Coordinates of C-alpha atoms and ligand atoms in Angstrom, one line a residue:
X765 CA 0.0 0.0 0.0
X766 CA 1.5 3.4 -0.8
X767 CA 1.2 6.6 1.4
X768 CA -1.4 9.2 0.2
X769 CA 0.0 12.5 -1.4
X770 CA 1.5 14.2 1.4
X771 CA 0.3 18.0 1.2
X772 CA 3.0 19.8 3.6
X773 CA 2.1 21.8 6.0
X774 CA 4.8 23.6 7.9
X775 CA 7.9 24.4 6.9
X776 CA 9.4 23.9 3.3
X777 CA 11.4 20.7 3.0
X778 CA 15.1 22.0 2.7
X779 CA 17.2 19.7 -0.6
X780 CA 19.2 17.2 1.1
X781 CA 22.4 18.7 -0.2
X782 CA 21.8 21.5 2.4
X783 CA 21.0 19.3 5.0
X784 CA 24.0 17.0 4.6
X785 CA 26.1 18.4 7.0
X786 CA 23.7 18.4 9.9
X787 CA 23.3 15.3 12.4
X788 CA 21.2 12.7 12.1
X789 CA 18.1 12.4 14.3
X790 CA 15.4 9.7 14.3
X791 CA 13.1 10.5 16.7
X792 CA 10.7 7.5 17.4
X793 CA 7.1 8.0 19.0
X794 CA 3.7 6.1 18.8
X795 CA 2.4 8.6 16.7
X796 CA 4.2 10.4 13.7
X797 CA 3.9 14.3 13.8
X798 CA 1.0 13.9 11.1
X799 CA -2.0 12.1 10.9
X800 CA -4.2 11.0 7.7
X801 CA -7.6 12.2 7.2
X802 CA -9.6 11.0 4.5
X803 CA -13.4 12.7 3.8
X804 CA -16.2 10.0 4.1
X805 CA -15.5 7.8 1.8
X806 CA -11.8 7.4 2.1
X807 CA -10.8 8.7 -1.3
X808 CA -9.2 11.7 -0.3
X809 CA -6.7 10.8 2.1
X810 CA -3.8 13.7 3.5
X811 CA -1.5 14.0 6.1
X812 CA -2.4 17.1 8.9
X813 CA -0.4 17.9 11.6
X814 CA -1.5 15.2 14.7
X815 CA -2.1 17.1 18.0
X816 CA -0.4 17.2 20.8
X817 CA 3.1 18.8 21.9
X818 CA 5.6 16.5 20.8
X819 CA 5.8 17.6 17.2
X820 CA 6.1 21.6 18.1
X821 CA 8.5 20.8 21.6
X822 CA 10.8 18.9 18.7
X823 CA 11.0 21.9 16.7
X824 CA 14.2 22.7 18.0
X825 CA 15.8 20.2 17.4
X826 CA 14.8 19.3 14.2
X827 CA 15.6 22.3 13.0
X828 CA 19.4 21.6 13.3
X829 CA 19.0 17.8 12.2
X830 CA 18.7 15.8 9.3
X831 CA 15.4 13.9 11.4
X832 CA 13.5 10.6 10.4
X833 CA 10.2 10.3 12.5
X834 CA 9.4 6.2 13.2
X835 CA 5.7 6.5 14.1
X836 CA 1.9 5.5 13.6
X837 CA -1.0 7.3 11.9
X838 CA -2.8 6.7 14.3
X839 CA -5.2 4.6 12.3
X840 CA -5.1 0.3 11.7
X841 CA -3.1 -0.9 9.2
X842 CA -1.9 -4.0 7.5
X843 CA 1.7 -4.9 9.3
X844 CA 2.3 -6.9 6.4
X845 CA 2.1 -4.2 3.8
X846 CA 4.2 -0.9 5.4
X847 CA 3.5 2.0 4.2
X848 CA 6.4 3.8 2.4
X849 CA 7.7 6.4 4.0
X850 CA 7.5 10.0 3.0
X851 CA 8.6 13.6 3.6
X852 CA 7.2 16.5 5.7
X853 CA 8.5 19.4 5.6
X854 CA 12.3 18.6 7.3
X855 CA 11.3 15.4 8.6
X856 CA 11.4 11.9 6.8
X857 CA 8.3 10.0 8.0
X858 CA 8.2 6.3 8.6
X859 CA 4.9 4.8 9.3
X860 CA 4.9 1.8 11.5
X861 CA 1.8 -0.2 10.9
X862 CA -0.7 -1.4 13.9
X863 CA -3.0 -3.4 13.0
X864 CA -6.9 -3.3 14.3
X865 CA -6.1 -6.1 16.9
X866 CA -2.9 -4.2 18.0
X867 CA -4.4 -1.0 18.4
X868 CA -7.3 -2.5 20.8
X869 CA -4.5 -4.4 23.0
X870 CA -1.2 -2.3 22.3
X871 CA -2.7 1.3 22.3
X872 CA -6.1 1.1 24.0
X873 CA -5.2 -2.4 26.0
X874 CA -1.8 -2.1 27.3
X875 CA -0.7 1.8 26.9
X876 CA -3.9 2.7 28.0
X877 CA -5.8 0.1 29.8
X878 CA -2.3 -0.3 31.8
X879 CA 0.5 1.8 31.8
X880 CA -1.8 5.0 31.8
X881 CA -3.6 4.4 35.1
X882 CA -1.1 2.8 37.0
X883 CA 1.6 5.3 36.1
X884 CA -1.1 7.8 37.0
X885 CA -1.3 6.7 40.4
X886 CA -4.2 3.8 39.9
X887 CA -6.6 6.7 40.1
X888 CA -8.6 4.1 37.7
X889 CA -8.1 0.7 38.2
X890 CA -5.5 -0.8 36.0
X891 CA -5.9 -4.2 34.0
X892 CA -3.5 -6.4 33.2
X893 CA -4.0 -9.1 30.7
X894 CA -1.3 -11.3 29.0
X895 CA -3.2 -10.8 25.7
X896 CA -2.8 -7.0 26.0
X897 CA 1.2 -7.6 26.9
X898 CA 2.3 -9.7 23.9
X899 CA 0.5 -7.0 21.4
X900 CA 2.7 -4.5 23.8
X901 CA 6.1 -6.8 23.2
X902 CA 4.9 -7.1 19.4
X903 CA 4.3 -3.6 18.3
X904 CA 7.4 -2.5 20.2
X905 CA 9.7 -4.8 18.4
X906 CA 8.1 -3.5 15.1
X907 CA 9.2 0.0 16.2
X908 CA 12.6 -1.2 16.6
X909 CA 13.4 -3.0 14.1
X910 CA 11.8 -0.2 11.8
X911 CA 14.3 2.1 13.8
X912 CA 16.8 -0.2 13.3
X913 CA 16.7 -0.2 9.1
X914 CA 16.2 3.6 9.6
X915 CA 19.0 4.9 11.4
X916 CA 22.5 5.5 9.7
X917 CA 25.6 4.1 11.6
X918 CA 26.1 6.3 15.0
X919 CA 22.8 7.6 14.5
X920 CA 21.3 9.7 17.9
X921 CA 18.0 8.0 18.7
X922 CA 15.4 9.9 20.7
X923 CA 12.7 7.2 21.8
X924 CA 9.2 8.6 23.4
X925 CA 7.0 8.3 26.0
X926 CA 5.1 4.8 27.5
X927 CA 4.0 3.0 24.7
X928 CA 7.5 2.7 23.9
X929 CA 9.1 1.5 27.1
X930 CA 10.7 -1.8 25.4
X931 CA 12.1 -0.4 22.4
X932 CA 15.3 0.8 24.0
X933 CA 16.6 -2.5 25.0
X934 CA 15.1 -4.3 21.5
X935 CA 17.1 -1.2 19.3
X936 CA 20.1 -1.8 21.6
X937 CA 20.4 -5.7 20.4
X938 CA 20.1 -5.2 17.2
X939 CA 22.3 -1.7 16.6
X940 CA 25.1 -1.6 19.3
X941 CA 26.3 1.4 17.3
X942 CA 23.6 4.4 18.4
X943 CA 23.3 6.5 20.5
X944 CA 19.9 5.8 22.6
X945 CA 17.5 8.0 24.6
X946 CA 14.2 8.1 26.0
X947 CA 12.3 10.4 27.6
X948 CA 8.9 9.9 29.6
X949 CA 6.3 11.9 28.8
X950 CA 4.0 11.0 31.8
X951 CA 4.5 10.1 35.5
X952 CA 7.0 7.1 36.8
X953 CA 5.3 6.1 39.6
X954 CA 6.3 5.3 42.9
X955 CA 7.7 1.8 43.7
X956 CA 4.6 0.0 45.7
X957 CA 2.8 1.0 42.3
X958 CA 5.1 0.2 39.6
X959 CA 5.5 -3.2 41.4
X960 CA 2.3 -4.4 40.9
X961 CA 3.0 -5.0 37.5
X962 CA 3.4 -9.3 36.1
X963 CA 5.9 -7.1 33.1
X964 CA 8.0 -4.9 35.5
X965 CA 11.5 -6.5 35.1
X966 CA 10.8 -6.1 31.3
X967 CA 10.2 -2.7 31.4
X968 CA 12.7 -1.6 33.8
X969 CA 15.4 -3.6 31.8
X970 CA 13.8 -1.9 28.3
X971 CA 14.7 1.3 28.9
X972 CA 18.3 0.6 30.6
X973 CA 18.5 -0.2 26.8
X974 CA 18.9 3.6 26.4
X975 CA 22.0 5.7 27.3
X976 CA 19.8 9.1 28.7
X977 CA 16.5 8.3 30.2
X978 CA 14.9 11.3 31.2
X979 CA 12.1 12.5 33.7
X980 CA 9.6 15.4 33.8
X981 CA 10.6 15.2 37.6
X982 CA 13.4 14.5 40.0
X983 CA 10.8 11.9 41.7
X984 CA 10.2 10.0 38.9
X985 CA 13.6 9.2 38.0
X986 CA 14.7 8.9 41.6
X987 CA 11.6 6.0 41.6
X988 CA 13.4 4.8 38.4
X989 CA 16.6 4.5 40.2
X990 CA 15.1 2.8 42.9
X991 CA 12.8 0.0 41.1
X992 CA 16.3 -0.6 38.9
X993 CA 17.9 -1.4 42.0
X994 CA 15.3 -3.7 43.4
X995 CA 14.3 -5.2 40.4
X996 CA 17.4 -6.0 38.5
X997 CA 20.0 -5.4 41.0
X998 CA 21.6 -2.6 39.2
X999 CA 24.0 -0.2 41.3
X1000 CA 23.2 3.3 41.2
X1001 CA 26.0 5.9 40.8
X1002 CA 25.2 9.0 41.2
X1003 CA 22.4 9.6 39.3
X1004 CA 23.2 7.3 36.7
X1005 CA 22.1 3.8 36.5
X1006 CA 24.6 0.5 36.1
X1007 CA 24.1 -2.8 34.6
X1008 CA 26.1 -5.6 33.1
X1009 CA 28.7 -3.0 32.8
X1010 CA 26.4 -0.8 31.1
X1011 CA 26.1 3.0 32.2
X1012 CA 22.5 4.6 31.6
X1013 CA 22.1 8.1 33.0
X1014 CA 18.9 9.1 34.7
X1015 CA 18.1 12.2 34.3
X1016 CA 15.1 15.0 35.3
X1017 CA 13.9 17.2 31.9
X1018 CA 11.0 18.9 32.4
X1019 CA 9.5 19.7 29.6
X1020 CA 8.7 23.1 28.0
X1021 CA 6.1 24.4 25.4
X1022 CA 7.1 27.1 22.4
X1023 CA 6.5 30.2 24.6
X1024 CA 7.2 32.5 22.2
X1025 CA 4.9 31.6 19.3
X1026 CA 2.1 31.8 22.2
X1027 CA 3.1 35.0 23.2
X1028 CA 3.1 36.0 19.4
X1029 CA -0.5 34.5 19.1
X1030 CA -1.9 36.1 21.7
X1031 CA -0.1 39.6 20.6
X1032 CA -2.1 39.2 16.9
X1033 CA -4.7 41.6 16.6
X1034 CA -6.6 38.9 15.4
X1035 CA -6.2 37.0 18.9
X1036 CA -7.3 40.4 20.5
X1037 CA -10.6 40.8 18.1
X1038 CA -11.6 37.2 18.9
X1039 CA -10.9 37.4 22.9
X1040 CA -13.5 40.0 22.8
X1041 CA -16.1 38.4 20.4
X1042 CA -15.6 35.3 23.0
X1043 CA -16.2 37.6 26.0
X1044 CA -19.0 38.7 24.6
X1045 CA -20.8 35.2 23.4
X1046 CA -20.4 34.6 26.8
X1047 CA -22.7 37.4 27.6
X1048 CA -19.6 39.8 28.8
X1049 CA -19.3 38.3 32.1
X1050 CA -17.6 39.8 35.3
X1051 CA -15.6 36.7 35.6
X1052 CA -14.9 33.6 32.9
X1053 CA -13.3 30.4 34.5
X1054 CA -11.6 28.3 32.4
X1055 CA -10.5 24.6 32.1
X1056 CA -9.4 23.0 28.9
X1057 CA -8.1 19.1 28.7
X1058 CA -7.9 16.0 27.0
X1059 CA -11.2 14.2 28.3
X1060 CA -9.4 12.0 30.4
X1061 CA -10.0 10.8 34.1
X1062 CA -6.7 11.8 35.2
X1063 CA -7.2 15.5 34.7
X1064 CA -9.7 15.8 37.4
X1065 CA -12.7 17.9 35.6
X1066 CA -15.5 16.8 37.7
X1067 CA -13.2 18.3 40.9
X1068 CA -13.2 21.9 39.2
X1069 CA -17.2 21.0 38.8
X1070 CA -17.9 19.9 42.3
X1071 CA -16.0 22.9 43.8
X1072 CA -18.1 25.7 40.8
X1073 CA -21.3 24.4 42.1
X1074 CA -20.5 24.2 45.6
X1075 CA -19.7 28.6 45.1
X1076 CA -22.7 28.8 43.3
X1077 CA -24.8 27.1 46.0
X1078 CA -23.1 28.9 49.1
X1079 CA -23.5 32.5 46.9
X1080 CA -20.3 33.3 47.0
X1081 CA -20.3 32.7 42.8
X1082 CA -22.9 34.6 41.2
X1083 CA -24.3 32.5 38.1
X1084 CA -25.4 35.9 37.0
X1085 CA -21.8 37.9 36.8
X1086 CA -19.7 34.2 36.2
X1087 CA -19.5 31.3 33.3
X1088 CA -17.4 28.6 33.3
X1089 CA -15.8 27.0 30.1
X1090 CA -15.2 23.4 30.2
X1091 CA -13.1 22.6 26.8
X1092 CA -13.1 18.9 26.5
X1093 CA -11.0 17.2 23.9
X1094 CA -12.2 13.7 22.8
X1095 CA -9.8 11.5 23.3
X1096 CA -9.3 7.3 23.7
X1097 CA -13.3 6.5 23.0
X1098 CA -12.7 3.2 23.3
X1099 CA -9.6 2.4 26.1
X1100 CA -11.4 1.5 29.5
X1101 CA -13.1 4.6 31.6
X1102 CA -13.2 7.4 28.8
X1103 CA -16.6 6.8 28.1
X1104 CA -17.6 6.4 31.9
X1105 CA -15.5 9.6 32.9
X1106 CA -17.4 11.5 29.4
X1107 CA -21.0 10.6 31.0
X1108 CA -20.1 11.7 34.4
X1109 CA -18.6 15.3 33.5
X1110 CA -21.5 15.9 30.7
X1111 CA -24.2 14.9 33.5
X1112 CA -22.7 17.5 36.4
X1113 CA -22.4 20.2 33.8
X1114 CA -25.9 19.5 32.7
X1115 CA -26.9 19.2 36.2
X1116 CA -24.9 22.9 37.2
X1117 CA -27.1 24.5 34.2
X1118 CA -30.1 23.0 35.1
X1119 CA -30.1 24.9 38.7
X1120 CA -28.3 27.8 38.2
X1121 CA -28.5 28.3 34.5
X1122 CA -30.7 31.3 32.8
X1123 CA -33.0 31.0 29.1
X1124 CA -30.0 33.8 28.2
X1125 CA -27.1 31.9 29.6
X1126 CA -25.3 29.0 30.7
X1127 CA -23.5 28.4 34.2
X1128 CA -21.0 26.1 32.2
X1129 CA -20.2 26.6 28.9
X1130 CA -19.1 22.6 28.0
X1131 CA -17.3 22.1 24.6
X1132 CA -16.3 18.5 23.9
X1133 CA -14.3 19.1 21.2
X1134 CA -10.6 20.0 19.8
X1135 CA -10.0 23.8 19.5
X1136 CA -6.8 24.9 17.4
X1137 CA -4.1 27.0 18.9
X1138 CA -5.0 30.0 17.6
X1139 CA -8.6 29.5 19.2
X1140 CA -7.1 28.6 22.9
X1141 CA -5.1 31.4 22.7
X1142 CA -7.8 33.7 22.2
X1143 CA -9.8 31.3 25.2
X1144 CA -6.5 31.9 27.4
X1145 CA -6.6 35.5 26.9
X1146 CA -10.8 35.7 27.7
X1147 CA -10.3 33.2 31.3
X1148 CA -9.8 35.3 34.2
X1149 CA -9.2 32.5 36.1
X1150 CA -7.6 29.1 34.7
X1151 CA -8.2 25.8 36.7
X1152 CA -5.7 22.8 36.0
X1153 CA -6.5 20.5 38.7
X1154 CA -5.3 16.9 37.5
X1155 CA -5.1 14.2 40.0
X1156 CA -1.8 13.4 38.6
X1157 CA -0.1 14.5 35.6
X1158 CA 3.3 14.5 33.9
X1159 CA 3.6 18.3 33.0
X1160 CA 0.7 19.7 32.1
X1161 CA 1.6 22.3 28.9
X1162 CA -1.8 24.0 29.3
X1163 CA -1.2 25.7 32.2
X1164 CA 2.3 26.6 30.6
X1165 CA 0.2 27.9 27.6
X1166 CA -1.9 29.9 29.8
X1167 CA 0.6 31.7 31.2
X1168 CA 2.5 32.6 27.6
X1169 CA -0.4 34.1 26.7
X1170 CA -0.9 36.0 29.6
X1171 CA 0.9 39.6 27.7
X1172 CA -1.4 41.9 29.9
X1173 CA 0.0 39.7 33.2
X1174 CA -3.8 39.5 34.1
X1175 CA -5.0 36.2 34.8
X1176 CA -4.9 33.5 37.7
X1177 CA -3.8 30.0 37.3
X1178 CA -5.2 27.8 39.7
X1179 CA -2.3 24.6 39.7
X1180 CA -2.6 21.3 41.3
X1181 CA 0.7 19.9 43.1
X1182 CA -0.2 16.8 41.5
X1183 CA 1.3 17.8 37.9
X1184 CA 4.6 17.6 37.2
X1185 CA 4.3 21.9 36.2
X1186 CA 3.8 22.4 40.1
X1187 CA 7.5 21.8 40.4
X1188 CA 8.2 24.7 38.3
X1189 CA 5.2 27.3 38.4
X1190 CA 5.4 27.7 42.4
X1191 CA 3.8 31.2 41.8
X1192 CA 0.3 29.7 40.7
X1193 CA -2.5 29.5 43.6
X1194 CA -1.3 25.5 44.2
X1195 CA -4.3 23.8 45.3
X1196 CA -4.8 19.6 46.0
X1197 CA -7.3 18.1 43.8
X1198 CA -8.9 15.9 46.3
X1199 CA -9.9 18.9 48.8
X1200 CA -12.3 20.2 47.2
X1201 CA -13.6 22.2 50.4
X1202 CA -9.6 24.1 49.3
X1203 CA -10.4 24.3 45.9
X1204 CA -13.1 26.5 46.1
X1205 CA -11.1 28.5 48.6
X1206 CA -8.8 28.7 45.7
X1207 CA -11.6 29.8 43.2
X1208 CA -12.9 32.8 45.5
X1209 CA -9.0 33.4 46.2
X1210 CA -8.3 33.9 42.1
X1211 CA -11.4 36.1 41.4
X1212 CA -11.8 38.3 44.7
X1213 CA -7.8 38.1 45.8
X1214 CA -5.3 41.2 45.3
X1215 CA -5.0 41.9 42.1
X1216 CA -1.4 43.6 42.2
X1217 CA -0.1 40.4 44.2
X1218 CA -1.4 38.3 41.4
X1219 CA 0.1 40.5 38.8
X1220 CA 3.1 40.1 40.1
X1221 CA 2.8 36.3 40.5
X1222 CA 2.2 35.8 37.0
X1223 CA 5.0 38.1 36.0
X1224 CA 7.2 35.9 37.7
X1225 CA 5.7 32.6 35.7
X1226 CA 5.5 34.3 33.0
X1227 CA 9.5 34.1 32.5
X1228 CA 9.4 30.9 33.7
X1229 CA 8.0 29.4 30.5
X1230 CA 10.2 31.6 28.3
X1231 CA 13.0 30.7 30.1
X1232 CA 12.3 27.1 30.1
X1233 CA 11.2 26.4 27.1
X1234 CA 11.0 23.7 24.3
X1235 CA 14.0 24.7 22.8
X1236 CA 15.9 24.3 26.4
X1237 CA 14.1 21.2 27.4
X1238 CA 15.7 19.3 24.0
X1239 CA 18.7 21.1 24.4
X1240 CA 19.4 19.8 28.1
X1241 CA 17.9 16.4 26.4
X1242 CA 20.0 16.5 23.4
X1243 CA 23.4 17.4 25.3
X1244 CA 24.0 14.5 28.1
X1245 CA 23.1 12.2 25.1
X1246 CA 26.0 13.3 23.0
X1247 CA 28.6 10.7 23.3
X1248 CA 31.1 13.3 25.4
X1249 CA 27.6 14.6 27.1
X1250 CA 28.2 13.6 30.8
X1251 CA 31.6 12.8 32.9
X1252 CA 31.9 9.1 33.4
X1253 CA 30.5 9.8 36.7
X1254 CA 27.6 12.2 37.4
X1255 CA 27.7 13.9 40.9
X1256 CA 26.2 11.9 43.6
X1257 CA 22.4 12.3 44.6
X1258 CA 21.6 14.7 47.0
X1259 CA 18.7 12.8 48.8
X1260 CA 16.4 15.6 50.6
X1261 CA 13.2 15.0 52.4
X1262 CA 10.0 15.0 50.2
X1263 CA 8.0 18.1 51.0
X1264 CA 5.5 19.1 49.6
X1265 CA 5.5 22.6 47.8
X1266 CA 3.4 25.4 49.8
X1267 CA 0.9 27.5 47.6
X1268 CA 3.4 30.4 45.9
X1269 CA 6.3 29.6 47.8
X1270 CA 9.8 29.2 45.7
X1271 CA 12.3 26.7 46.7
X1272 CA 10.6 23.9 48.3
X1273 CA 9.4 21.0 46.5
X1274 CA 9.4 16.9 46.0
X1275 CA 12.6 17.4 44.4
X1276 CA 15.4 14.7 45.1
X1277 CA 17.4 16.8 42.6
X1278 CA 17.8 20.8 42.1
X1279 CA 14.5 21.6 40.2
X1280 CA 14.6 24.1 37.6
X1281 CA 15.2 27.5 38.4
X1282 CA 12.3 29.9 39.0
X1283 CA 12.9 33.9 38.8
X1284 CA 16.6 32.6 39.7
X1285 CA 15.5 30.8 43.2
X1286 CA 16.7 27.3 42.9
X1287 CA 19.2 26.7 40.5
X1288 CA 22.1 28.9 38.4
X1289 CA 25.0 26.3 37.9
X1290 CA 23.0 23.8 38.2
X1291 CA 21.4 21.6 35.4
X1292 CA 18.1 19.6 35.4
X1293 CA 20.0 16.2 34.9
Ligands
LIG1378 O1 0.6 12.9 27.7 C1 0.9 11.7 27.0 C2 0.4 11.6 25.6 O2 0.7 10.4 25.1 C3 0.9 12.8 24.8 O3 2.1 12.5 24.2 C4 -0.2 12.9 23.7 O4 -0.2 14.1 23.1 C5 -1.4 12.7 24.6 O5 -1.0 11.8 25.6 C6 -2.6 12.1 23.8 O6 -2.4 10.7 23.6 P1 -2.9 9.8 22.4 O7 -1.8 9.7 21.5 O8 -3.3 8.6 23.1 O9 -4.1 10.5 21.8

């Protein structure tokens, strides 16, 4: 089967002559930076940019790379007939088929019906089935062997997220020459959780396949450490990680978003114009709340839901002067406890605008549905208040969005300690998702609270995500996997007790490692590592 005509997007493919003197990059994920649509009938078929971070966080790097993409479309396939690979703008694609079996027990079994809630805590009960774990062990040796026939001698490999936890190990075998890292996307969990799992020495020993594995936080690679040790009786040194005589370094690499091209979003007059027209389909009102996620149990929506109605009963919201916007992206249909979490947050908003809801206006404005950037920007700009209240959550790059396109320094974000950006963004009004007595606290804190103090809050976070940005995350990424990266020996770990951080207050933290600086606080020689 050939790939449909590629219609590029972004940037203009560069000849290869130019790009011949740059390094070599394959960068291997579940899904590639596009994804094929076809209208109705499956004629038309073209490549779109997929959604999600990865693909602009990448930028960066791909820029100054000659980069092949390993990936899926995202749709099933036949994995005996690959699809050829293509070109988008700089980046080679090569599609790694899945077929419809695969995606149910690799994607929405194992990735999702597994890994995602138990590295999330358990929050929802995870399921572990021997079926969904060889479609797991399958798929991931297709992505490395694709990998493998991609990548030119002394390639540099980047390997993402947990879908892809074995390839490291499988790539390893069968091409001793590269240069291997992989970086988490999502949470590592802590030891009594990660243990539960009948696969655990698999996984631990798949990504000590890699040379870098990185971290969103000092805690979950210090957990790494620590099951590596159990597990597989590795030694830890310093922060790195041996095995078999094998060094992998262990690293923390929080990631950042493209700051800039928010700011330069929400700067566009046409951003501006549409932040009103929004305030004012809203019925122009005193106060607009906003919360805007993947539909996904993990991100706690129906918390932010409880606490809105709870204000509006006790009178200290106004339905009258206040509207909620709950922007729901549809996401995993069919992986276990999307569609349960879906009916749950669609009945309490239904239930909020049934009692407190006018024939002119809605208490919650509930979109489930994918907005472009250009849109959330304009949303960003409109919410006085933002409310990120996961239950756990790697990063979180909407509440680093929020704050990028917060130009006028206007605007409250509401953070739970529970996402990985709490380690950074100490300046937000830090709240715990489970009390939701203190969320609402929070709420009435972010819309009545001094104005000047939050000002200056958000100045500070403001810098933050321009200072630790996409282009920095890759780069700290990129430079302990260079070969001559990191002395034979990283520094030894400076174990500190686990804290955690107190609403707006700089330098405490999880942390088992120096976080990342904020406004200067924690870090200047320092690294994340
Ligand atoms: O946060 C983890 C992640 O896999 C992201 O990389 C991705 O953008 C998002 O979840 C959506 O995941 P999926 O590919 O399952 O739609």
């Amino acid at each position: 089967m050939s790939s449909p005509p590629l219609v590029p997007t972004s940037t203009p493919s560069d000849t290869a002559a130019e790009r011949s003197d740059l390094p070599e990059l394959v960068v291997v994920a579940n899904r590639l930076p596009v994804k094929r649509v076809s209208d109705g009938d499956g004629t038309d078929a073209r490549w779109e940019r997929s959604p999600g971070g990865l693909v602009s966080a990448l930028e960066p790097v791909v820029r100054v790379s000659r980069t092949s993409w390993v990936g899926w479309t995202g749709s099933p396939d036949e994995p005996d007939a690959p699809l050829d690979a293509f070109e988008h703008g700089r980046i080679k694609l090569y599609p790694v088929p899945v077929s419809l079996e695969e995606q149910q027990c690799y994607y929405e079994g194992f990735s999702n019906g597994t890994l995602w809630p138990l590295y999330h805590d358990a929050i929802f009960v995870p399921q572990f089935h021997e079926r969904w774990w060889e479609a797991y062990a399958t798929v991931n040796r297709r992505f490395a062997e694709r990998t493998a026939e991609v990548a030119v001698h002394g390639a540099t490999v980047w390997i993402h997220d947990y879908q892809l936890q074995l390839v490291p190990r499988m790539l390893r075998e069968l091409r001793p020459d590269l240069r291997i890292g992989f970086f988490l996307h999502i949470p590592f969990p802590a030891q009594e959780l990660f243990l539960r799992l009948p696969w655990r020495a698999q996984l631990t020993d798949g990504l000590l396949g890699a040379d870098v594995v990185g971290f969103q936080t000092a805690v979950g690679a210090e957990n790494f450490r620590l099951v590596a040790k159990r597990l597989l009786g590795a030694r830890v040194e310093g922060r790195a990680v041996v095995r078999a005589g094998r060094r992998t370094h262990v690293g923390t690499y929080p990631v950042g978003i493209d700051a800039d091209r928010i700011r330069d979003l929400a700067l566009d007059p046409a951003t501006v114009q549409r932040t009103a027209e929004i305030r004012a389909e809203l019925g122009n009102p005193h106060t607009v709340l906003l919360g805007v996620d993947r539909l996904d149990y993990t991100k706690g929506i129906e918390v932010r839901l409880r606490a809105y109605r709870a204000l509006l009963d006790s009178g200290r919201i106004d339905p009258a002067t206040t509207v909620f916007v709950q922007i729901a992206q549809p996401s995993r249909d069919e992986a276990p406890g999307y569609a349960e979490t879906r009916a749950m947050v669609e009945q309490m908003a239904g239930s909020i605008n049934g009692d407190f809801g006018a024939l002119g206006g809605a208490a919650v404005k509930y979109l489930h549905q994918s907005q472009d950037l250009p849109e959330l920007v304009a949303l960003y700009r409109a919410a006085d208040v933002m409310l990120v209240t996961p239950f756990r959550d790697g990063m979180n790059l909407v509440a680093k969005e929020y704050v990028a396109a917060r130009v006028d320094l206007d605007g409250v974000l509401i953070l739970s300690e529970f996402a990985g950006a709490a380690h950074q963004m100490r300046q937000a009004v830090m709240v715990n998702p489970f009390d939701v007595r203190g969320l609402e606290d929070a709420i009435d804190e972010a819309v009545n609270g001094d104005r000047r103090q939050h000002r200056r809050r958000m100045a500070t976070l403001v810098r933050g995500v321009h200072r630790d940005d996409a282009a920095w995350w890759a780069e700290q990424f990129m430079r302990d996997l260079r070969p001559e990266g990191l002395p034979a020996t990283t520094p030894a770990t400076n174990v500190a007790p686990t804290t955690i951080a107190a609403p707006g207050a700089a330098g405490s933290g999880t942390s088992t490692e120096p976080e990342p600086a904020i406004d200067g606080a924690t870090v200047s020689s320092q690294v994340p590592a």
